[in-house]
PDB file of C-alpha atoms in Angstrom:
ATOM      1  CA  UNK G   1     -59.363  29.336   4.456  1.00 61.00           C
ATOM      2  CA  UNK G   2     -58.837  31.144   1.102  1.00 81.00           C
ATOM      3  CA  UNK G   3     -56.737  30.200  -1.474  1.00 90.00           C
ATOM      4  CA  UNK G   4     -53.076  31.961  -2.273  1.00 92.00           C
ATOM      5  CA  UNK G   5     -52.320  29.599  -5.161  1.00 96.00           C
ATOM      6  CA  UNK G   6     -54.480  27.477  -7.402  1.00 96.00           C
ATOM      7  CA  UNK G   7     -52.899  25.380  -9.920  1.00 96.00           C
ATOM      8  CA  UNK G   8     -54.886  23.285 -13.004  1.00 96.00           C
ATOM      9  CA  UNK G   9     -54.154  20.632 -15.286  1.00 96.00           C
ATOM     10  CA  UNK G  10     -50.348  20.944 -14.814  1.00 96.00           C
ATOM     11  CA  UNK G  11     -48.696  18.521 -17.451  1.00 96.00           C
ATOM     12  CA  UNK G  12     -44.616  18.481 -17.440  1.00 95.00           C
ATOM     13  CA  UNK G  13     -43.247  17.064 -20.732  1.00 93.00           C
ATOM     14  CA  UNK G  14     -39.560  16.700 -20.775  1.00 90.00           C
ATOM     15  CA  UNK G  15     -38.075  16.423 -24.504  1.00 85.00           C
ATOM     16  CA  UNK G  16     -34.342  15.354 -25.578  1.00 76.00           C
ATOM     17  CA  UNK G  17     -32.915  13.860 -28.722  1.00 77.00           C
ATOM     18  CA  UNK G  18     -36.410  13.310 -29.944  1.00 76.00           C
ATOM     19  CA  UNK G  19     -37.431  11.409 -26.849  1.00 85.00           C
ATOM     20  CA  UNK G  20     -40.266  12.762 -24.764  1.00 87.00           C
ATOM     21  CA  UNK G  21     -41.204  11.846 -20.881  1.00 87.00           C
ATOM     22  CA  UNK G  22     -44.129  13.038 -19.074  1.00 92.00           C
ATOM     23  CA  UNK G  23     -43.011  13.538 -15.645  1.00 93.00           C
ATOM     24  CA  UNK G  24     -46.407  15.402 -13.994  1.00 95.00           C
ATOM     25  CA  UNK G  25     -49.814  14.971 -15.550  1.00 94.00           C
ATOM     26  CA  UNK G  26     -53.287  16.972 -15.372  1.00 95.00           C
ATOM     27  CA  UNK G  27     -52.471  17.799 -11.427  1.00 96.00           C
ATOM     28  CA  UNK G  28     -54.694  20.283 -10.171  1.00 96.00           C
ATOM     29  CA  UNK G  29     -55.067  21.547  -6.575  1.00 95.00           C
ATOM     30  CA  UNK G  30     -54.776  24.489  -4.013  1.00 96.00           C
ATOM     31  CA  UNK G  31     -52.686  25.912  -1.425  1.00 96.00           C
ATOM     32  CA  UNK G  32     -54.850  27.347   1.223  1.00 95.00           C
ATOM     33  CA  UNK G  33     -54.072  30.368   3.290  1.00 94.00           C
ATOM     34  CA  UNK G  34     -52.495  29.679   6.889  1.00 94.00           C
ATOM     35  CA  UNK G  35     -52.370  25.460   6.165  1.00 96.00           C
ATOM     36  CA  UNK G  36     -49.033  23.128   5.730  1.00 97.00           C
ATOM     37  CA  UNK G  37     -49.534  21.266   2.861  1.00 98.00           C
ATOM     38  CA  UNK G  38     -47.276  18.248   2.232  1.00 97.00           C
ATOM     39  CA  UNK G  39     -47.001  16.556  -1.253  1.00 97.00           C
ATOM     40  CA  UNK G  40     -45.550  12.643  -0.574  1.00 96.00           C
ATOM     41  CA  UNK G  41     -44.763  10.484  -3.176  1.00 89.00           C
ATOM     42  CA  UNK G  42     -42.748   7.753  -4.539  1.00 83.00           C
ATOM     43  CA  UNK G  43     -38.712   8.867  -5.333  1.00 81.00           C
ATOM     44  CA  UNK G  44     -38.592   9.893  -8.735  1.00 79.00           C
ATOM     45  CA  UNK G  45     -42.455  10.939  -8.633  1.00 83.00           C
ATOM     46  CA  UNK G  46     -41.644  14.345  -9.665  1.00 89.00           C
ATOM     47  CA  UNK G  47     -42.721  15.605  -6.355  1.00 92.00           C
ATOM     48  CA  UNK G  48     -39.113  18.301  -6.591  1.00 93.00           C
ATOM     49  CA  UNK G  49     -40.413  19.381 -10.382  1.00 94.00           C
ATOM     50  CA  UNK G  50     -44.039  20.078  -8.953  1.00 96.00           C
ATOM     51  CA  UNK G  51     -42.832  22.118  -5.793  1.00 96.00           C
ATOM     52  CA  UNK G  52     -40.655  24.343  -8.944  1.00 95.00           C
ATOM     53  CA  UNK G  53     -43.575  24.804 -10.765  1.00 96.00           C
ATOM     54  CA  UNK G  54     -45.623  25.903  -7.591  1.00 96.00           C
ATOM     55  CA  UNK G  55     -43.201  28.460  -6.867  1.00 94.00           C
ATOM     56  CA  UNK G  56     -42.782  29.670 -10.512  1.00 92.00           C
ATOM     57  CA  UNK G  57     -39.055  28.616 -10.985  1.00 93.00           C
ATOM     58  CA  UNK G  58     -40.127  26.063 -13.882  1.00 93.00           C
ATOM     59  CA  UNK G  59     -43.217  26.902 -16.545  1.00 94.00           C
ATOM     60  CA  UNK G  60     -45.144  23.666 -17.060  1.00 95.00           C
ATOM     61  CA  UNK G  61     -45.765  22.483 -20.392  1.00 94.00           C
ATOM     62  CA  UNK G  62     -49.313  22.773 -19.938  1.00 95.00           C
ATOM     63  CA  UNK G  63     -51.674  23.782 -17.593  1.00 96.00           C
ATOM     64  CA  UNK G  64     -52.140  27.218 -15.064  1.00 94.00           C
ATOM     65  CA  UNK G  65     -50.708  28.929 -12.212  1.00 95.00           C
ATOM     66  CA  UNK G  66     -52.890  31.377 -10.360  1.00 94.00           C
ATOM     67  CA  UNK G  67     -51.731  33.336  -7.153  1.00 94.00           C
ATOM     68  CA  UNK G  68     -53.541  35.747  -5.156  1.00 93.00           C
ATOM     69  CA  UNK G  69     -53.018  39.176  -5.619  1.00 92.00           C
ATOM     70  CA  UNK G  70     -49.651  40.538  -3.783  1.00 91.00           C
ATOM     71  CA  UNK G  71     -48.548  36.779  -2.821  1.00 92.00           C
ATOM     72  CA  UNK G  72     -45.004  36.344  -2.269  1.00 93.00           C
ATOM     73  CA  UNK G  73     -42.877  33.466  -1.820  1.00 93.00           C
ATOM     74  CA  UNK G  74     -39.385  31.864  -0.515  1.00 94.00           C
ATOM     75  CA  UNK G  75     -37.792  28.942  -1.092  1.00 94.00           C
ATOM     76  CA  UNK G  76     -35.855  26.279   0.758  1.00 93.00           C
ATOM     77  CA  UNK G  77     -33.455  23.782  -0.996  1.00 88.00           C
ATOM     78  CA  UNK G  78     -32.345  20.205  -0.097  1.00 84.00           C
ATOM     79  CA  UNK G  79     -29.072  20.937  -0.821  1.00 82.00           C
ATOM     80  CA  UNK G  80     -29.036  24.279   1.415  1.00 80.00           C
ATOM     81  CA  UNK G  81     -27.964  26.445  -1.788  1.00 87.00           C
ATOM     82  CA  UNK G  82     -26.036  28.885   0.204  1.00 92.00           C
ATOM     83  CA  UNK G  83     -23.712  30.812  -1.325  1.00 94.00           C
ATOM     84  CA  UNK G  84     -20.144  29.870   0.268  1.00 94.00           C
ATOM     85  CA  UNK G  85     -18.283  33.008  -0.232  1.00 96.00           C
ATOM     86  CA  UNK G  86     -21.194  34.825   1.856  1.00 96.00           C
ATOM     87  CA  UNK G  87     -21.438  34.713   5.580  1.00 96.00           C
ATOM     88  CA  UNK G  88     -24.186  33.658   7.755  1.00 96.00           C
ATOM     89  CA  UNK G  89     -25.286  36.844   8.880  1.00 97.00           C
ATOM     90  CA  UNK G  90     -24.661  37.795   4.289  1.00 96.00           C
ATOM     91  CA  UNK G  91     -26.638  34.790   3.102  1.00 96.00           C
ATOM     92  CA  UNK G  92     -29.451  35.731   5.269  1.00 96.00           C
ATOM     93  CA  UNK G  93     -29.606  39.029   4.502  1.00 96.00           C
ATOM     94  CA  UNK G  94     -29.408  38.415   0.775  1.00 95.00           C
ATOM     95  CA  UNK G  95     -32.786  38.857  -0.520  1.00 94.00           C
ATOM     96  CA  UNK G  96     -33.156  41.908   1.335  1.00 94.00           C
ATOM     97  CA  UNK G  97     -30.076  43.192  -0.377  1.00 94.00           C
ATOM     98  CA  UNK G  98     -31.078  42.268  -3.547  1.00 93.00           C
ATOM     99  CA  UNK G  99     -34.496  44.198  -3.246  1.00 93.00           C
ATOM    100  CA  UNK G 100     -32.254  47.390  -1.775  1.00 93.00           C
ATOM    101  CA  UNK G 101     -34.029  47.446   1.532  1.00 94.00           C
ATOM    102  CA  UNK G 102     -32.547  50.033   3.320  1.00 94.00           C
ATOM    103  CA  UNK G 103     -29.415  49.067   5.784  1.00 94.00           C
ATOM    104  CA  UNK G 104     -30.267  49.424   8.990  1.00 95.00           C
ATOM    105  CA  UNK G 105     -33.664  47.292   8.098  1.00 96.00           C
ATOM    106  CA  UNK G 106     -31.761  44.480   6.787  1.00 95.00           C
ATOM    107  CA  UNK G 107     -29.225  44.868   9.875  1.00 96.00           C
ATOM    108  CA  UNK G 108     -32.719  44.720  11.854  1.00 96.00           C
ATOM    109  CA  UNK G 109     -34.510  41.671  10.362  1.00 96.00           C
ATOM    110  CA  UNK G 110     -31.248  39.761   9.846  1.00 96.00           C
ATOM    111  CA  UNK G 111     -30.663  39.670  13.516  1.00 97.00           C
ATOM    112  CA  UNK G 112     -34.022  38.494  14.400  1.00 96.00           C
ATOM    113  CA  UNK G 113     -34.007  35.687  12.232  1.00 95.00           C
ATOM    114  CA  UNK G 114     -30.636  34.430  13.457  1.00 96.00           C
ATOM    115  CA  UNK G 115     -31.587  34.340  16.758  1.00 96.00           C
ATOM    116  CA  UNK G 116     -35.032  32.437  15.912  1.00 94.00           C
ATOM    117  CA  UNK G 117     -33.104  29.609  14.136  1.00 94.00           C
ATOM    118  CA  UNK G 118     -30.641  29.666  16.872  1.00 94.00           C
ATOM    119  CA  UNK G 119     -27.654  30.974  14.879  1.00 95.00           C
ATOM    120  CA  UNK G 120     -26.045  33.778  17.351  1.00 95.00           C
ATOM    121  CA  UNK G 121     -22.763  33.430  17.392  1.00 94.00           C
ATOM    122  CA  UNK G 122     -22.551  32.389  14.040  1.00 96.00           C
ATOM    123  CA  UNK G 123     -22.930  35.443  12.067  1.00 95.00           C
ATOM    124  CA  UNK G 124     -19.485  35.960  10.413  1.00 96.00           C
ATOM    125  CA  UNK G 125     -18.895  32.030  10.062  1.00 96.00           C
ATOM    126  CA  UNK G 126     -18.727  30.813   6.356  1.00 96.00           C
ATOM    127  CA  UNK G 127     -20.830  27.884   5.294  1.00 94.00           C
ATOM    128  CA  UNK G 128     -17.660  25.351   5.085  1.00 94.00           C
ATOM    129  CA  UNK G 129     -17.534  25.599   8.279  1.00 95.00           C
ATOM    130  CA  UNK G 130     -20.722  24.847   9.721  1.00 94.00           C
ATOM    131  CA  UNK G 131     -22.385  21.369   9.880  1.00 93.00           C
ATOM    132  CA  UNK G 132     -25.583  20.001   7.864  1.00 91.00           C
ATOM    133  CA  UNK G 133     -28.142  20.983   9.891  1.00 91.00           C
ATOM    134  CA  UNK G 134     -27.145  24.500  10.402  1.00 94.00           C
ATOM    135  CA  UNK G 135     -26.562  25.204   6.901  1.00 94.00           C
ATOM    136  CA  UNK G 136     -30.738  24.728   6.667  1.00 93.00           C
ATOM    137  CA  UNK G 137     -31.316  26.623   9.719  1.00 95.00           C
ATOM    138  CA  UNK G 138     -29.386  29.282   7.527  1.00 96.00           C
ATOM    139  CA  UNK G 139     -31.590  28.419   4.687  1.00 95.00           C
ATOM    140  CA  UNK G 140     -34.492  28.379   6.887  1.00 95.00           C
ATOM    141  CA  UNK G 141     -33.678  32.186   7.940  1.00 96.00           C
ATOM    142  CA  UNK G 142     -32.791  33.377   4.840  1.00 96.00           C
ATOM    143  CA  UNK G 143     -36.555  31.876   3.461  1.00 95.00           C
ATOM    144  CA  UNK G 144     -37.750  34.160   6.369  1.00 95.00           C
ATOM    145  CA  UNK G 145     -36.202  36.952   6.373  1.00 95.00           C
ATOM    146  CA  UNK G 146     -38.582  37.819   2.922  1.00 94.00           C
ATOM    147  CA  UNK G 147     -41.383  37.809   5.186  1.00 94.00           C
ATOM    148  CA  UNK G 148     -43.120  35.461   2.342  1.00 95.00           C
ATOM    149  CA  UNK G 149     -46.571  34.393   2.451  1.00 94.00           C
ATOM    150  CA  UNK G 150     -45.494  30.334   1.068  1.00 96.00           C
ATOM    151  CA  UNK G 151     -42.535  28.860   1.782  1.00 96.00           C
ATOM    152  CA  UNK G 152     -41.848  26.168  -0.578  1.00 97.00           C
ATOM    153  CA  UNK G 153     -39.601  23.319   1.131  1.00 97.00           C
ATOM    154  CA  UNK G 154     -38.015  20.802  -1.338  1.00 95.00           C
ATOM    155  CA  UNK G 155     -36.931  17.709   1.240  1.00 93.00           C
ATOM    156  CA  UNK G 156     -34.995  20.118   3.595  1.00 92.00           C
ATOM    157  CA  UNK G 157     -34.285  17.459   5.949  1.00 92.00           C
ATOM    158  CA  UNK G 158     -33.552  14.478   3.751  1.00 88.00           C
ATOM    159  CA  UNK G 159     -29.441  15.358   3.965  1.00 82.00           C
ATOM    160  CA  UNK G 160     -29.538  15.469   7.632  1.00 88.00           C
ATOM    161  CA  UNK G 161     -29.290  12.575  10.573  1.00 89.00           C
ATOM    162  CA  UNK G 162     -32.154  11.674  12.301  1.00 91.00           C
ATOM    163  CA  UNK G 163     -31.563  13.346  15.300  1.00 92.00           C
ATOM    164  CA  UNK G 164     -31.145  16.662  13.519  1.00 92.00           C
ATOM    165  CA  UNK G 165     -34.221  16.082  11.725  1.00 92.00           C
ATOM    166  CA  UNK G 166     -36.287  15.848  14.178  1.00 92.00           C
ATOM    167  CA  UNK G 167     -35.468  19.344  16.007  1.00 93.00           C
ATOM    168  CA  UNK G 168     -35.787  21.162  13.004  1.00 93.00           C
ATOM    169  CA  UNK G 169     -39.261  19.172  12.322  1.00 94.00           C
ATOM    170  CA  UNK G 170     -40.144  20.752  15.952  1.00 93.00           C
ATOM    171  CA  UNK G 171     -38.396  24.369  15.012  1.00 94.00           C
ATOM    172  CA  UNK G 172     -40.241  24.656  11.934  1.00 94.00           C
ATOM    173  CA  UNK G 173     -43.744  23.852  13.332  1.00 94.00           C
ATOM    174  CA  UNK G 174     -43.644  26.202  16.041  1.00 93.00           C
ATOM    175  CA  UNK G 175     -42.143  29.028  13.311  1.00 93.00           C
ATOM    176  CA  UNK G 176     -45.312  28.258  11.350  1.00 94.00           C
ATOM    177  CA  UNK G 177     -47.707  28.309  14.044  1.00 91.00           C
ATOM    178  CA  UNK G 178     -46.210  31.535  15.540  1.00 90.00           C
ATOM    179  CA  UNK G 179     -45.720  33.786  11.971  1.00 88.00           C
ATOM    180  CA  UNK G 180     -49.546  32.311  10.731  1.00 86.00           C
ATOM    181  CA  UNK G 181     -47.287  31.385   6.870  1.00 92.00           C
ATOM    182  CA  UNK G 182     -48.320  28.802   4.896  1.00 96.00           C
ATOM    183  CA  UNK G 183     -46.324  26.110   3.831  1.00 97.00           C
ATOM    184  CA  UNK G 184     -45.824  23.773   1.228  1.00 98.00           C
ATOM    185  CA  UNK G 185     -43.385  20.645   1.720  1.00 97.00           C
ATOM    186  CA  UNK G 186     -42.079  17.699  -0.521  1.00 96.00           C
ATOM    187  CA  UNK G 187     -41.334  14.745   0.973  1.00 95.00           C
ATOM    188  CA  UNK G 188     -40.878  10.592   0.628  1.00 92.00           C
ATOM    189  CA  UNK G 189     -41.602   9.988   4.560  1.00 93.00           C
ATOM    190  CA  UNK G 190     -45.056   9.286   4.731  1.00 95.00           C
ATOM    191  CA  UNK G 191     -44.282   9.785   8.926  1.00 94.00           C
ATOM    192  CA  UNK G 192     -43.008  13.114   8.193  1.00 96.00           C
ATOM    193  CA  UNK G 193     -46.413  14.114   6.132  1.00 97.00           C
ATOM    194  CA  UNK G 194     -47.984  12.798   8.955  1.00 97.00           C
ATOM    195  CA  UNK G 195     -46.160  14.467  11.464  1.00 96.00           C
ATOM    196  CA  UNK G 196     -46.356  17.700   9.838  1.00 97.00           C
ATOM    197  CA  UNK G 197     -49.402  18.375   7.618  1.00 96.00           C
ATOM    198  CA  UNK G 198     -52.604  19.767   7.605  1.00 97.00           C
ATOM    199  CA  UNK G 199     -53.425  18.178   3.941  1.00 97.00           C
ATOM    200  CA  UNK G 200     -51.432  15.747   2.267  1.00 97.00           C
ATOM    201  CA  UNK G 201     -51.574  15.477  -1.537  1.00 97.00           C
ATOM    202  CA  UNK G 202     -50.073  11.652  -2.551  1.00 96.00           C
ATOM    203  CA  UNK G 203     -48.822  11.709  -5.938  1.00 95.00           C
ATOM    204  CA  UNK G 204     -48.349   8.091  -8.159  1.00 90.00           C
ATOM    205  CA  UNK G 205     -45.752   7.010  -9.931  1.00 87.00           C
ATOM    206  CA  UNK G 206     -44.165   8.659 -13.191  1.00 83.00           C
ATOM    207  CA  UNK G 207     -45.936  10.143 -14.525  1.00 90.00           C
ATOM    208  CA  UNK G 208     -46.931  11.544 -11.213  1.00 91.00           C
ATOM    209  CA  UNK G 209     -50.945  12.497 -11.037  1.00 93.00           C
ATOM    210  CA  UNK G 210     -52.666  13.125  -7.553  1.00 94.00           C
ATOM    211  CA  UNK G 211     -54.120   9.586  -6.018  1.00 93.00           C
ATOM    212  CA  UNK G 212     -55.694  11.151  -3.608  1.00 95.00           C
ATOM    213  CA  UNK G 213     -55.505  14.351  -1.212  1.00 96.00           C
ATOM    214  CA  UNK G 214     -55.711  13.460   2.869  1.00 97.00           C
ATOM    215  CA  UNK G 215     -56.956  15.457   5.460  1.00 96.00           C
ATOM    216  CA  UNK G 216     -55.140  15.411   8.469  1.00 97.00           C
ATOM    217  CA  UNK G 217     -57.358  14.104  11.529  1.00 95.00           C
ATOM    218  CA  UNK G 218     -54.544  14.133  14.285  1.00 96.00           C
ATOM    219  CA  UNK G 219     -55.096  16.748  16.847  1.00 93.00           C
ATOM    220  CA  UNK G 220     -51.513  18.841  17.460  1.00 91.00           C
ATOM    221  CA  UNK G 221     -48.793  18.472  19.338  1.00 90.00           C
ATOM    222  CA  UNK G 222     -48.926  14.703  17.243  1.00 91.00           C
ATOM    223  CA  UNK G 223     -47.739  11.565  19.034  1.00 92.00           C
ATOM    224  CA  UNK G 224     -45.727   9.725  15.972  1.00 91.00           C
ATOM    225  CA  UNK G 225     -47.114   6.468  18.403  1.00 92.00           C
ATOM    226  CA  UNK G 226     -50.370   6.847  18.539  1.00 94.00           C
ATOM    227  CA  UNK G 227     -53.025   4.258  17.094  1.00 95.00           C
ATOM    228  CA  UNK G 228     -54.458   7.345  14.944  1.00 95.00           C
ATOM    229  CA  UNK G 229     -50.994   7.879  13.678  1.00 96.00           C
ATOM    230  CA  UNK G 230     -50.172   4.271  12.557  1.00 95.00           C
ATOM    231  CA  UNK G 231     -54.145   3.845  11.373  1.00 96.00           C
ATOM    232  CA  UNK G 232     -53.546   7.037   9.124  1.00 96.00           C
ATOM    233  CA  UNK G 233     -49.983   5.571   7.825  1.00 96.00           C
ATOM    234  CA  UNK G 234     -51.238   2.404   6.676  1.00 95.00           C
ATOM    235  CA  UNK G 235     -54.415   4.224   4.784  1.00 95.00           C
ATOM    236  CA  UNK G 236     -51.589   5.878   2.934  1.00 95.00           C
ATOM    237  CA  UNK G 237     -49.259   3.522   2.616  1.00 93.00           C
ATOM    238  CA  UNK G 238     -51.456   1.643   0.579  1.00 91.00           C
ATOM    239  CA  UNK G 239     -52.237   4.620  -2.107  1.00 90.00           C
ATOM    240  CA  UNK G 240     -48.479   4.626  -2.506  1.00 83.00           C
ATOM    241  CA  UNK G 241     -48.012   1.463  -3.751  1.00 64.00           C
ATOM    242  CA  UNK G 242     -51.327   1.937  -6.050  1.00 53.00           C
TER     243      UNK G 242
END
């Protein structure tokens, strides 16, 4: 697989009052074409900052970013980040709008992606009134509608209940192996990077550095209790606590 984004000796240096903390030091690593990466760390790693940088909403202190020619990207918050004054059917749709596709395309692709996440029904609803987990299948098919070639997922199932979780976990694996994106996740389950990834990059402690870069052995659809599963946990369970 080819690369769509390199990045090299990425430092991240906050400064305040005269105080300075290094929250990311000399990471360097790729995001291959077609593969889900997951980066797993500690809370407070940095893991969120790193995932910004990635996707170009935050410059790094130090360091470079290198994409592949016409690369494009979307984004999907923990905290949904839909706008509540916009409906469903609007929030989707609002990329498109903002890059003036023409109306009866964004009519088009809007509709298709609110029937893949399962939101028909739901178009003219506001986000007050929908619960947790469909907020992020919003966010999820807003992040699609861009047709991006990365989607960058910061925790997008951390606010939800377990039960939730788990079918969007199963929605957005079969999304990725149907539309051939790549995807790059943060998360503090190490089950979840199991569950989910082709590679998983384990960042340390603050200041976060890469420990070491797994990958995945487990053959798909994954069996969360499966002696390979629990044997691949505990090898990076204990890099964690390093």
């Amino acid at each position: 697989m080819s690369a769509l984004l390199k990045i090299s000796n990425i430092t991240q240096t906050f400064s305040e009052n005269g105080r300075h903390l290094t929250v990311l030091h000399d990471i360097s690593m790729e995001v291959k074409q077609g593969e889900f990466l997951m980066i797993l760390g500690p809370s407070g790693s940095g893991k969120s900052t790193l995932l910004r940088i990635m996707a170009g909403l935050m410059a790094p202190t130090s360091g470079k970013i290198i994409t592949a020619p016409d690369t494009t990207h979307s984004f999907i918050f923990q905290s949904f980040a839909l706008f509540p004054w916009l409906s469903v059917a609007d929030n989707v749709g609002f990329g498109l709008k903002m890059q003036q596709r023409p109306e009866h395309e964004i009519k088009k692709i809007v509709a298709e992606e609110i029937a893949r996440m399962g939101l028909e029904g739901f178009e003219k609803s506001f986000p007050r009134e929908l619960s947790g987990g469909m907020k992020q299948r919003v966010g999820i098919a807003r992040a699609l509608a861009m047709k991006p070639s990365i989607i960058f997922l910061d925790e997008p199932f951390s606010a939800l209940d377990s039960f939730t979780a788990t079918k969007l976990r199963a929605d957005l694996l079969k999304i990725w192996q149907e539309q051939n994106i790549t995807l790059v996740m943060v998360t503090h389950l190490i089950d979840e990077a199991i569950q989910l990834g082709d590679r998983i990059a384990v960042l340390s402690n603050r200041p976060a550095r890469i420990e070491h870069i797994f990958h995945n052995p487990i053959s798909r659809p994954r069996d969360t209790r499966a002696e390979k599963f629990f044997e691949l946990y505990d090898t990076i369970n204990k890099v964690i606590k390093i």
